[in-house]
Short mmCIF file of C-alpha atoms and ligand atoms in Angstrom, two decimals:
data_model
loop_
_atom_site.label_atom_id
_atom_site.label_comp_id
_atom_site.label_asym_id
_atom_site.label_seq_id
_atom_site.Cartn_x
_atom_site.Cartn_y
_atom_site.Cartn_z
CA MET A 37 -0.07 -0.07 0.19
CA SER A 38 1.55 3.44 -1.11
CA HIS A 39 1.38 6.39 1.40
CA SER A 40 -0.37 8.27 -0.99
CA GLU A 41 -3.39 6.38 -0.67
CA THR A 42 -6.28 7.56 1.12
CA ARG A 43 -9.78 6.75 2.57
CA ALA A 44 -12.87 8.45 3.30
CA SER A 45 -13.24 9.74 7.02
CA HIS A 46 -16.00 7.72 8.54
CA ILE A 47 -18.58 10.11 10.33
CA VAL A 48 -21.64 8.29 12.44
CA ILE A 49 -24.87 10.39 12.69
CA VAL A 50 -26.79 9.79 15.95
CA GLY A 51 -30.61 10.07 14.70
CA SER A 52 -32.12 10.02 11.41
CA GLY A 53 -34.92 12.74 11.71
CA PHE A 54 -34.92 15.55 9.52
CA THR A 55 -31.76 17.06 10.86
CA GLY A 56 -29.54 13.92 10.84
CA MET A 57 -30.57 13.26 7.26
CA VAL A 58 -29.61 16.60 6.16
CA CYS A 59 -26.03 16.44 7.82
CA ALA A 60 -25.68 13.02 6.14
CA LEU A 61 -26.30 14.42 2.76
CA ASP A 62 -24.02 17.54 3.50
CA LEU A 63 -21.03 14.98 4.43
CA LEU A 64 -21.60 12.67 1.72
CA LYS A 65 -21.63 15.33 -1.09
CA ALA A 66 -18.03 16.73 0.53
CA GLY A 67 -16.78 13.09 0.28
CA TYR A 68 -17.17 11.47 3.88
CA ARG A 69 -18.32 7.88 4.44
CA VAL A 70 -21.56 7.92 6.60
CA THR A 71 -23.52 5.73 8.88
CA LEU A 72 -26.92 6.98 10.47
CA LEU A 73 -27.74 5.11 13.64
CA GLU A 74 -31.62 5.43 14.60
CA ALA A 75 -33.21 4.44 17.48
CA GLY A 76 -36.51 4.10 15.80
CA ARG A 77 -37.75 1.30 13.57
CA GLU A 78 -37.65 3.91 10.47
CA PRO A 79 -35.98 7.30 9.84
CA GLY A 80 -38.06 10.30 10.26
CA GLY A 81 -38.41 11.17 13.71
CA LEU A 82 -40.92 14.16 14.41
CA THR A 83 -41.46 14.50 10.62
CA SER A 84 -42.39 10.83 10.20
CA GLY A 85 -45.18 9.65 8.04
CA GLN A 86 -48.26 7.80 9.66
CA ASN A 87 -50.65 5.28 7.57
CA PHE A 88 -54.22 7.07 8.20
CA GLY A 89 -55.97 4.37 6.77
CA ASP A 90 -56.86 5.25 3.01
CA PHE A 91 -53.85 7.62 2.86
CA THR A 92 -50.46 8.65 4.53
CA TRP A 93 -49.65 11.88 5.95
CA ASP A 94 -47.21 13.38 8.61
CA ARG A 95 -47.79 12.23 12.03
CA PHE A 96 -47.36 15.87 13.34
CA TYR A 97 -48.73 18.59 11.13
CA HIS A 98 -46.15 20.57 9.11
CA CYS A 99 -46.51 23.68 6.67
CA ILE A 100 -43.75 25.67 4.78
CA LEU A 101 -43.49 29.38 4.87
CA THR A 102 -42.45 31.30 1.55
CA SER A 103 -39.70 32.93 3.55
CA ASP A 104 -38.01 29.37 4.57
CA ALA A 105 -35.18 30.08 2.17
CA SER A 106 -32.81 27.23 3.34
CA LEU A 107 -35.43 24.73 3.50
CA LEU A 108 -36.78 25.55 0.08
CA SER A 109 -33.18 25.40 -1.67
CA LEU A 110 -32.89 22.07 0.06
CA LEU A 111 -36.18 20.86 -1.72
CA ASP A 112 -35.21 22.36 -5.08
CA GLU A 113 -31.82 20.26 -4.67
CA LEU A 114 -33.96 17.00 -3.73
CA GLY A 115 -35.83 17.89 -7.21
CA LEU A 116 -38.88 18.51 -5.38
CA SER A 117 -39.65 22.17 -6.43
CA ASN A 118 -42.30 20.95 -8.75
CA LYS A 119 -43.96 19.11 -5.88
CA LEU A 120 -44.60 22.35 -3.61
CA ARG A 121 -47.98 23.27 -3.32
CA TRP A 122 -49.20 27.03 -1.92
CA THR A 123 -52.44 27.52 -0.49
CA ALA A 124 -53.96 30.64 1.32
CA THR A 125 -55.21 29.87 4.54
CA GLU A 126 -57.51 31.20 7.06
CA VAL A 127 -57.00 31.84 10.76
CA GLY A 128 -59.57 30.94 13.42
CA PHE A 129 -59.70 32.25 17.10
CA PHE A 130 -61.98 30.76 19.80
CA SER A 131 -62.81 32.99 22.51
CA HIS A 132 -65.40 33.35 25.24
CA GLY A 133 -67.32 30.27 23.57
CA LYS A 134 -67.30 31.67 20.06
CA LEU A 135 -65.30 31.00 16.89
CA TYR A 136 -64.10 34.09 15.09
CA LYS A 137 -62.06 34.41 11.68
CA LEU A 138 -58.83 36.35 12.37
CA THR A 139 -57.09 36.05 9.27
CA SER A 140 -56.82 39.61 7.81
CA PRO A 141 -56.71 43.20 9.36
CA LEU A 142 -60.37 43.65 8.10
CA ASP A 143 -61.10 40.70 10.38
CA LEU A 144 -59.61 42.33 13.38
CA LEU A 145 -61.48 45.39 12.88
CA HIS A 146 -64.54 43.24 12.93
CA PHE A 147 -63.39 41.38 16.06
CA PRO A 148 -65.90 42.16 18.85
CA LEU A 149 -63.79 41.52 21.92
CA LEU A 150 -61.40 44.32 21.66
CA SER A 151 -62.18 48.05 21.40
CA LEU A 152 -60.97 50.17 18.27
CA LEU A 153 -58.15 51.31 20.49
CA ASP A 154 -56.96 48.04 21.78
CA LYS A 155 -57.11 46.82 18.05
CA LEU A 156 -54.85 49.64 17.23
CA ARG A 157 -52.27 48.76 19.92
CA LEU A 158 -52.52 45.08 18.62
CA GLY A 159 -51.71 46.00 15.37
CA LEU A 160 -49.04 48.67 16.17
CA GLY A 161 -47.46 46.52 18.97
CA THR A 162 -47.09 43.30 16.55
CA LEU A 163 -45.66 45.69 13.82
CA TYR A 164 -43.25 47.20 16.36
CA ILE A 165 -42.29 43.65 17.46
CA SER A 166 -41.60 42.64 14.05
CA HIS A 167 -39.17 45.44 13.17
CA LEU A 168 -37.23 44.56 16.34
CA SER A 169 -33.79 43.30 15.24
CA ASN A 170 -32.04 41.95 18.61
CA GLY A 171 -33.58 39.01 19.93
CA ARG A 172 -30.78 38.53 22.01
CA LYS A 173 -31.65 41.56 24.27
CA LEU A 174 -35.03 40.28 24.63
CA GLU A 175 -33.90 37.14 25.98
CA GLU A 176 -33.00 38.72 29.25
CA ILE A 177 -36.72 40.00 29.67
CA PRO A 178 -39.78 38.08 31.09
CA LEU A 179 -42.31 37.31 28.61
CA GLY A 180 -45.43 38.21 30.25
CA PRO A 181 -44.51 41.81 31.76
CA TRP A 182 -42.94 42.80 28.66
CA THR A 183 -45.93 41.85 26.38
CA GLN A 184 -48.40 43.62 28.65
CA ARG A 185 -46.14 46.74 28.63
CA ILE A 186 -46.45 46.93 24.80
CA PHE A 187 -49.99 45.64 24.33
CA GLY A 188 -51.92 47.21 27.36
CA LYS A 189 -53.61 45.14 29.83
CA LYS A 190 -56.83 44.37 28.12
CA VAL A 191 -55.09 42.89 24.99
CA TYR A 192 -52.74 41.29 27.05
CA THR A 193 -55.16 39.43 29.28
CA GLU A 194 -57.84 38.78 26.35
CA MET A 195 -55.08 37.37 24.00
CA TRP A 196 -51.63 37.08 24.91
CA GLU A 197 -52.06 35.65 28.30
CA PRO A 198 -54.35 32.72 27.29
CA LEU A 199 -52.22 31.91 24.15
CA PHE A 200 -49.33 31.84 26.10
CA ARG A 201 -51.00 29.40 28.84
CA CYS A 202 -51.70 27.34 25.65
CA LYS A 203 -48.56 27.24 23.91
CA LEU A 204 -46.21 27.09 26.98
CA GLY A 205 -48.15 26.00 30.04
CA GLU A 206 -46.65 26.71 33.16
CA MET A 207 -43.37 27.17 31.55
CA ARG A 208 -44.63 30.74 30.18
CA HIS A 209 -43.51 32.08 33.53
CA SER A 210 -39.92 31.12 32.75
CA ALA A 211 -39.97 32.23 28.96
CA SER A 212 -38.30 35.42 27.82
CA ALA A 213 -40.00 38.08 25.37
CA ALA A 214 -37.74 36.39 22.68
CA PHE A 215 -40.64 33.70 22.37
CA LEU A 216 -43.11 36.35 21.17
CA TRP A 217 -40.52 38.20 18.93
CA GLY A 218 -39.50 34.73 17.35
CA THR A 219 -43.10 33.70 16.62
CA ILE A 220 -43.95 37.13 14.99
CA ARG A 221 -40.96 37.32 13.26
CA ARG A 222 -41.48 33.89 11.75
CA LEU A 223 -44.98 34.92 10.84
CA TYR A 224 -43.93 38.18 9.43
CA SER A 225 -41.34 36.93 7.22
CA THR A 226 -43.73 35.52 4.82
CA ARG A 227 -44.96 39.03 3.79
CA GLU A 228 -41.68 40.19 2.44
CA ASN A 229 -40.52 37.01 0.57
CA GLY A 230 -41.66 34.11 -1.53
CA PRO A 231 -42.72 33.47 -4.85
CA GLN A 232 -46.39 34.91 -4.62
CA LYS A 233 -45.68 37.80 -2.47
CA GLN A 234 -48.95 36.78 -0.92
CA GLU A 235 -49.51 35.07 2.59
CA LYS A 236 -49.44 31.39 1.52
CA LEU A 237 -48.39 28.44 3.18
CA GLY A 238 -46.87 25.43 1.55
CA TYR A 239 -46.45 21.49 1.54
CA VAL A 240 -44.82 19.09 -0.54
CA ALA A 241 -47.31 16.69 -2.21
CA GLY A 242 -47.20 13.73 -0.20
CA GLY A 243 -46.09 15.36 2.79
CA TYR A 244 -42.86 14.97 4.65
CA THR A 245 -42.97 11.10 3.45
CA THR A 246 -41.89 12.43 -0.02
CA VAL A 247 -38.98 14.66 1.58
CA PHE A 248 -37.82 11.56 3.33
CA LYS A 249 -38.05 9.22 0.21
CA ASN A 250 -35.86 11.78 -1.75
CA LEU A 251 -33.58 12.28 0.99
CA TYR A 252 -33.06 8.60 1.51
CA ALA A 253 -32.51 7.86 -2.19
CA SER A 254 -30.03 10.91 -2.27
CA ILE A 255 -28.18 9.52 0.79
CA THR A 256 -27.96 5.71 -0.31
CA ALA A 257 -27.19 6.70 -3.71
CA ARG A 258 -23.95 8.32 -2.47
CA GLY A 259 -23.11 5.15 -0.40
CA GLY A 260 -24.57 6.35 3.00
CA GLU A 261 -25.78 3.56 5.43
CA ILE A 262 -28.82 3.83 7.49
CA MET A 263 -29.04 1.63 10.58
CA THR A 264 -32.77 1.67 12.17
CA SER A 265 -33.68 0.02 15.36
CA THR A 266 -30.34 0.83 16.82
CA PRO A 267 -30.33 3.14 19.68
CA VAL A 268 -27.12 4.47 20.73
CA THR A 269 -26.05 3.93 24.09
CA SER A 270 -22.56 5.40 24.27
CA VAL A 271 -20.73 8.08 22.65
CA ALA A 272 -16.82 8.18 23.85
CA SER A 273 -13.80 9.61 22.75
CA LEU A 274 -10.76 7.45 21.99
CA ALA A 275 -8.64 10.52 21.29
CA ASN A 276 -6.30 9.92 24.30
CA GLY A 277 -4.23 7.11 24.70
CA SER A 278 -6.69 4.04 23.94
CA GLY A 279 -4.43 3.20 21.38
CA GLN A 280 -7.07 2.92 18.83
CA SER A 281 -6.89 5.05 15.64
CA GLY A 282 -10.47 6.00 15.16
CA ARG A 283 -11.06 8.81 17.33
CA VAL A 284 -14.71 8.21 18.23
CA ARG A 285 -16.44 4.85 19.70
CA ILE A 286 -20.18 4.54 19.21
CA THR A 287 -21.94 1.90 21.09
CA SER A 288 -25.41 0.74 20.40
CA ALA A 289 -27.56 -2.25 21.57
CA ASN A 290 -25.65 -4.54 19.58
CA LYS A 291 -23.06 -2.82 17.55
CA GLN A 292 -19.81 -0.86 18.17
CA ILE A 293 -18.44 1.46 15.77
CA ASP A 294 -15.05 3.39 15.89
CA CYS A 295 -15.26 6.16 13.65
CA ASP A 296 -13.41 9.64 12.75
CA GLY A 297 -16.43 11.69 14.01
CA ALA A 298 -20.05 12.08 15.12
CA ILE A 299 -22.87 14.42 14.88
CA ILE A 300 -25.46 14.08 17.47
CA THR A 301 -29.04 15.03 16.63
CA ALA A 302 -31.00 13.47 19.27
CA PRO A 303 -32.55 15.87 22.05
CA ASN A 304 -30.49 17.03 25.16
CA ARG A 305 -32.04 14.42 27.32
CA ALA A 306 -30.95 11.70 25.15
CA ILE A 307 -27.42 12.91 24.84
CA LEU A 308 -27.03 13.05 28.66
CA GLY A 309 -27.66 9.49 28.81
CA PHE A 310 -25.11 8.42 26.31
CA LEU A 311 -22.26 11.18 25.92
CA GLN A 312 -19.10 10.31 27.84
CA THR A 313 -17.95 13.45 29.25
CA ASP A 314 -16.72 14.73 32.48
CA ASP A 315 -17.59 18.48 31.61
CA VAL A 316 -19.91 19.21 34.23
CA THR A 317 -20.55 22.74 32.86
CA TYR A 318 -21.38 21.26 29.55
CA THR A 319 -23.88 18.70 31.07
CA GLU A 320 -25.47 21.15 33.37
CA ASN A 321 -26.17 23.14 30.44
CA LEU A 322 -27.69 20.19 28.72
CA SER A 323 -29.74 19.39 31.31
CA ARG A 324 -31.04 23.22 31.88
CA VAL A 325 -32.88 23.20 28.52
CA GLN A 326 -36.54 22.29 29.30
CA TYR A 327 -38.58 20.95 26.82
CA LEU A 328 -42.10 21.01 26.29
CA GLY A 329 -43.83 17.49 25.24
CA LEU A 330 -46.66 16.96 22.90
CA ILE A 331 -49.59 14.76 23.14
CA CYS A 332 -51.57 14.93 19.89
CA VAL A 333 -54.91 13.58 18.98
CA VAL A 334 -55.43 13.21 15.21
CA LEU A 335 -59.03 12.55 13.78
CA VAL A 336 -59.67 11.53 10.66
CA LEU A 337 -63.11 13.20 9.68
CA LYS A 338 -65.77 12.37 7.14
CA LYS A 339 -66.73 16.34 6.96
CA PRO A 340 -64.61 19.20 7.56
CA LEU A 341 -64.68 20.96 11.16
CA SER A 342 -64.10 24.24 9.99
CA GLU A 343 -62.69 26.75 7.11
CA PHE A 344 -59.49 27.45 9.49
CA TYR A 345 -56.12 25.70 9.00
CA VAL A 346 -55.23 27.16 12.41
CA THR A 347 -57.51 27.81 15.29
CA ASN A 348 -56.07 29.53 18.41
CA ILE A 349 -57.99 29.05 21.75
CA THR A 350 -57.95 31.44 24.18
CA GLU A 351 -59.90 29.78 26.93
CA GLU A 352 -59.41 26.65 29.40
CA SER A 353 -59.07 23.78 26.98
CA PRO A 354 -57.03 20.62 27.17
CA PHE A 355 -55.41 20.88 23.63
CA THR A 356 -53.48 23.91 22.51
CA GLY A 357 -55.08 24.81 19.32
CA ILE A 358 -56.81 22.87 16.27
CA ILE A 359 -55.08 22.58 13.19
CA GLU A 360 -57.26 21.41 10.31
CA MET A 361 -54.51 19.91 7.72
CA THR A 362 -57.18 19.73 5.16
CA ASN A 363 -57.60 23.36 4.97
CA LEU A 364 -54.04 23.53 3.77
CA ILE A 365 -53.46 20.30 1.86
CA SER A 366 -55.88 18.96 -0.97
CA THR A 367 -58.43 16.44 0.13
CA VAL A 368 -58.42 15.20 -3.67
CA ASP A 369 -54.79 14.59 -4.27
CA GLU A 370 -53.73 13.98 -0.53
CA THR A 371 -56.19 12.44 1.82
CA ALA A 372 -58.68 10.43 -0.62
CA GLY A 373 -61.61 12.74 0.37
CA HIS A 374 -61.15 12.62 4.20
CA HIS A 375 -60.61 15.41 6.62
CA LEU A 376 -57.38 15.43 8.84
CA VAL A 377 -57.63 17.40 12.21
CA TYR A 378 -54.64 17.63 14.52
CA LEU A 379 -55.35 18.47 18.39
CA PRO A 380 -52.14 19.24 19.99
CA ARG A 381 -51.51 19.49 23.65
CA TYR A 382 -48.02 21.06 24.60
CA THR A 383 -47.37 20.15 28.07
CA GLN A 384 -44.88 19.08 30.52
CA PHE A 385 -42.81 15.73 30.81
CA ASP A 386 -44.82 14.57 33.56
CA ASP A 387 -48.08 15.01 32.33
CA PRO A 388 -50.34 11.88 33.24
CA LEU A 389 -51.91 11.71 29.93
CA PHE A 390 -48.58 10.36 28.51
CA SER A 391 -49.25 7.29 30.29
CA ALA A 392 -53.07 7.21 30.07
CA ASP A 393 -54.69 5.05 27.41
CA GLU A 394 -55.69 6.38 24.33
CA ASP A 395 -59.70 6.29 25.42
CA SER A 396 -58.54 8.46 28.11
CA VAL A 397 -56.75 10.89 26.24
CA TRP A 398 -59.83 11.07 23.76
CA ALA A 399 -62.13 11.58 26.95
CA THR A 400 -60.23 14.44 28.21
CA PHE A 401 -60.22 16.12 24.71
CA GLU A 402 -63.55 15.32 23.51
CA PRO A 403 -65.88 17.70 25.50
CA ALA A 404 -63.95 20.73 24.49
CA LEU A 405 -63.88 19.96 20.74
CA LYS A 406 -67.60 19.38 20.83
CA HIS A 407 -68.13 22.56 22.71
CA MET A 408 -66.20 24.39 20.10
CA HIS A 409 -67.87 22.52 17.12
CA PRO A 410 -71.23 21.36 18.25
CA SER A 411 -72.34 19.78 14.97
CA LEU A 412 -69.39 17.24 15.41
CA GLU A 413 -70.91 13.70 15.68
CA ASP A 414 -69.25 10.56 16.85
CA ALA A 415 -70.53 9.30 13.38
CA ASP A 416 -68.41 12.13 11.46
CA ILE A 417 -65.08 10.44 13.25
CA SER A 418 -63.80 7.67 11.00
CA ARG A 419 -60.75 7.15 12.72
CA ARG A 420 -58.68 8.40 15.84
CA PHE A 421 -55.07 8.55 16.75
CA VAL A 422 -53.00 9.69 19.62
CA PHE A 423 -49.26 10.35 19.19
CA ARG A 424 -46.77 11.34 22.15
CA GLU A 425 -43.39 12.56 22.26
CA ARG A 426 -41.68 13.88 25.49
CA SER A 427 -38.91 16.11 24.41
CA VAL A 428 -40.27 18.31 21.30
CA GLN A 429 -40.19 21.91 21.87
CA PRO A 430 -37.36 23.36 24.03
CA VAL A 431 -38.57 26.45 25.96
CA PRO A 432 -36.72 29.92 25.37
CA THR A 433 -36.09 30.60 28.73
CA LEU A 434 -34.37 33.67 30.27
CA GLY A 435 -30.88 34.07 28.82
CA TYR A 436 -31.25 30.82 26.41
CA SER A 437 -28.35 31.62 24.10
CA ARG A 438 -25.96 30.69 27.25
CA ILE A 439 -27.46 27.30 27.71
CA ALA A 440 -28.13 26.21 23.98
CA PRO A 441 -25.48 23.58 23.15
CA PRO A 442 -22.92 24.73 20.50
CA ALA A 443 -22.13 22.48 17.53
CA ALA A 444 -18.79 21.49 18.99
CA THR A 445 -19.03 19.14 22.41
CA PRO A 446 -16.13 18.49 24.87
CA LEU A 447 -15.30 15.48 22.86
CA ALA A 448 -12.95 15.93 20.00
CA GLY A 449 -14.60 14.85 16.77
CA VAL A 450 -18.23 15.08 18.28
CA TYR A 451 -20.65 17.62 17.38
CA VAL A 452 -24.31 18.37 17.92
CA ALA A 453 -27.02 19.57 15.66
CA ASN A 454 -30.35 19.35 17.52
CA THR A 455 -33.35 21.60 18.05
CA ALA A 456 -32.18 22.98 21.30
CA GLN A 457 -29.85 25.08 18.88
CA ILE A 458 -32.90 27.01 17.76
CA ILE A 459 -32.28 30.44 19.13
CA ASN A 460 -35.23 32.86 19.46
CA ASN A 461 -37.32 31.20 16.74
CA THR A 462 -40.05 28.41 16.76
CA LEU A 463 -39.38 24.89 16.31
CA ASN A 464 -38.97 24.59 12.19
CA ASN A 465 -37.07 22.91 9.68
CA ASN A 466 -35.65 25.99 7.98
CA ALA A 467 -33.96 26.39 11.26
CA MET A 468 -33.08 22.96 11.42
CA THR A 469 -31.54 23.06 7.89
CA GLU A 470 -29.23 25.79 8.70
CA ILE A 471 -28.33 24.05 11.78
CA ALA A 472 -27.43 20.80 10.27
CA HIS A 473 -25.41 22.76 7.47
CA ALA A 474 -23.48 24.67 10.32
CA ALA A 475 -22.80 21.51 12.34
CA SER A 476 -21.59 19.79 9.03
CA ARG A 477 -19.62 22.82 8.19
CA ARG A 478 -18.03 22.83 11.58
CA LEU A 479 -16.98 19.02 11.45
CA MET A 480 -15.56 19.51 8.01
CA GLN A 481 -13.26 22.41 9.42
CA ASP A 482 -11.67 19.83 12.01
CA ILE A 483 -12.03 16.67 10.12
CA PRO A 484 -11.04 16.31 6.29
CA PRO A 485 -13.13 14.36 4.16
CA THR A 486 -10.17 12.02 3.44
CA LEU A 487 -7.51 10.42 5.79
CA PRO A 488 -4.26 8.80 4.79
CA ALA A 489 -4.80 4.76 4.48
CA THR A 490 -2.55 3.72 6.96
CA ALA A 491 -1.40 0.11 7.75
CA ASN A 492 -4.03 -0.26 10.23
CA SER A 493 -6.67 1.50 8.20
CA SER A 494 -9.16 -1.36 8.27
CA GLN A 495 -9.49 -0.60 12.11
CA ALA A 496 -9.50 3.04 11.81
CA ASP A 497 -12.02 2.91 8.92
CA SER A 498 -14.64 1.30 11.08
CA ILE A 499 -15.04 -1.46 13.35
CA LEU A 500 -18.39 -3.00 13.50
CA VAL A 501 -18.50 -5.68 16.58
CA THR A 502 -21.52 -7.62 17.29
CA LEU A 503 -21.38 -7.43 21.13
CA SER A 504 -22.12 -10.57 23.40
CA GLU A 505 -25.55 -10.75 25.19
CA GLN A 506 -23.86 -9.82 28.62
CA GLN A 507 -22.72 -6.44 27.03
CA ILE A 508 -26.41 -5.96 25.28
CA ALA A 509 -27.80 -6.09 28.80
CA PHE A 510 -26.27 -2.68 29.47
CA ALA A 511 -28.18 -1.10 26.47
CA GLY A 512 -30.81 1.59 27.20
CA GLY A 513 -33.43 2.51 25.10
CA GLY A 514 -33.10 5.71 22.63
CA ARG A 515 -35.43 8.77 22.78
CA SER A 516 -37.18 9.15 26.00
C1 FAD B 2 -46.47 19.29 16.21
C2 FAD B 2 -45.31 19.64 15.58
C3 FAD B 2 -45.52 20.51 14.50
C4 FAD B 2 -44.54 21.33 13.69
N1 FAD B 2 -44.72 21.95 12.61
C5 FAD B 2 -43.67 22.35 11.79
C6 FAD B 2 -44.01 23.22 10.57
O1 FAD B 2 -45.21 23.57 10.35
N2 FAD B 2 -43.02 23.60 9.88
C7 FAD B 2 -41.68 23.20 10.31
O2 FAD B 2 -40.91 23.63 9.59
N3 FAD B 2 -41.32 22.54 11.26
C8 FAD B 2 -42.67 21.68 12.26
N4 FAD B 2 -42.13 21.16 13.04
C9 FAD B 2 -40.77 21.07 13.40
C10 FAD B 2 -39.98 19.78 12.82
O3 FAD B 2 -41.06 18.44 12.84
C11 FAD B 2 -38.80 19.45 13.54
O4 FAD B 2 -37.81 20.69 12.98
C12 FAD B 2 -37.98 18.58 13.00
O5 FAD B 2 -38.75 17.10 13.05
C13 FAD B 2 -36.82 18.26 13.89
O6 FAD B 2 -35.94 17.04 13.35
P1 FAD B 2 -34.79 16.48 14.25
O7 FAD B 2 -34.04 15.83 13.13
O8 FAD B 2 -33.93 17.61 14.54
O9 FAD B 2 -35.32 15.78 15.42
P2 FAD B 2 -36.22 14.45 15.42
O10 FAD B 2 -37.04 14.38 14.25
O11 FAD B 2 -36.49 14.57 17.30
O12 FAD B 2 -35.02 13.62 15.30
C14 FAD B 2 -34.34 13.23 16.41
C15 FAD B 2 -34.02 11.52 15.90
O13 FAD B 2 -32.95 10.91 16.73
C16 FAD B 2 -33.55 9.46 17.28
N5 FAD B 2 -32.72 9.40 18.55
C17 FAD B 2 -32.97 9.88 19.61
N6 FAD B 2 -32.18 9.13 20.78
C18 FAD B 2 -31.33 8.33 19.85
C19 FAD B 2 -30.34 7.56 20.26
N7 FAD B 2 -30.08 7.17 21.47
N8 FAD B 2 -29.93 6.67 19.37
C20 FAD B 2 -30.23 6.74 18.09
N9 FAD B 2 -31.29 7.53 17.54
C21 FAD B 2 -31.61 8.21 18.47
C22 FAD B 2 -34.91 9.80 17.31
O14 FAD B 2 -35.47 8.50 17.18
C23 FAD B 2 -35.26 10.78 16.09
O15 FAD B 2 -35.34 10.07 14.95
C24 FAD B 2 -43.05 20.65 13.84
C25 FAD B 2 -43.01 19.84 14.94
C26 FAD B 2 -43.86 19.15 15.82
C27 FAD B 2 -43.66 18.31 16.78
#
């Protein structure tokens, strides 16, 4: 073997949700060898698809904004631009027992629950926030008092406070003003950009299942490997004195891979369970990020519920809002004529509904939905599903930037690209595309795409060992 021979650096990616797949594509395009290890039975994570009977759609609701430039560019690269569909959608507002349309400034003008002065304050306050450029400063300011200062007591108690209670639960008290800033900025961003210069929301025909099919095809065509049902239980550095040539050892239930680097895309709680580091500051920061969990009832209906894609709710309700997906996506092309409704409940990790049976969850949700939509009858519901995830939405608490994990970890060659890195923005795949690109770039600065093929390159390249039964007994489970 000549000294000029090289081999591709081998990078393992932990998690094959959207972020892991984008990292994989970045690295494969740059000439790395990539293996994805996924705890679940299929790639997809929070964007995975669900068979709803006659059709498949996303397990959780997703839409694309015209301003999602990084995501749209990725979709274009995947050959999906011609599968993008854009729809003008309506927004509803359920307050004091009544459902109102609140899509346009004209709707706001007719909205009976606020005086003209309050409406003016709502409009001007929103405009003011949308023009603030520095979200970092807002991270130091508690959300509630700041919102009340800007909008006044009436608008705050009638609209914002109940919305915060809905979206953040008890965590609204620890959230910073950057939460509202990020939400309003994302919504306003669609007004300035986009193909139609109109407020339309988008989706890919077939949903994220289509996106994943194309990601999967692009990754495997470039030689990337995806191993599912493989929860990682340990990520350790081999850099110092272990005598191994690979720098990082990844252990899962029945595999051990020594590789040149890794990108972890799992949530912080999972990372805390497997990253082998003594850096207490680092692990404390990981554990200080608070996540909201999600319990989501999904209904397949025989008739539409409303004209609204999103209905915000400002009274006590077991769910946070109503997302009627089929007011965005075509019932003809996508859902075989069915109507698809999501009832999300963003909630704390220890919510008893996480362990309740599905009928009990529905029994908690049903009266409120029928109160909001009295014409809904049991016979209108074809199928019902409940999806639950404990670590979904990192809460932008005071000073959040100081605890958000950086791309680099204390372990040489190990990087993180996860949702906790979204700073002052809502959870969305445009941000995750950028976070994935940033982590890939950071890794590329430290680890070249090819390394010399040394005499022991067969070990350095990767060692795949099937562990004995006793070792398997130590293996934990992936996502919690
Ligand atoms: C209700 C809801 C609505 C949303 N709406 C929108 C929207 O309208 N627009 C938008 O752009 N985005 C939306 N999002 C956000 C979008 O779904 C996320 O940005 C995206 O799914 C995050 O992907 P990820 O890969 O970072 O994380 P995840 O999808 O959580 O992927 C992490 C992966 O890591 C795996 N994993 C965890 N632990 C281990 C382990 N130990 N070993 C191996 N694998 C492991 C998990 O199984 C998972 O597959 C929404 C999300 C939700 C929940």
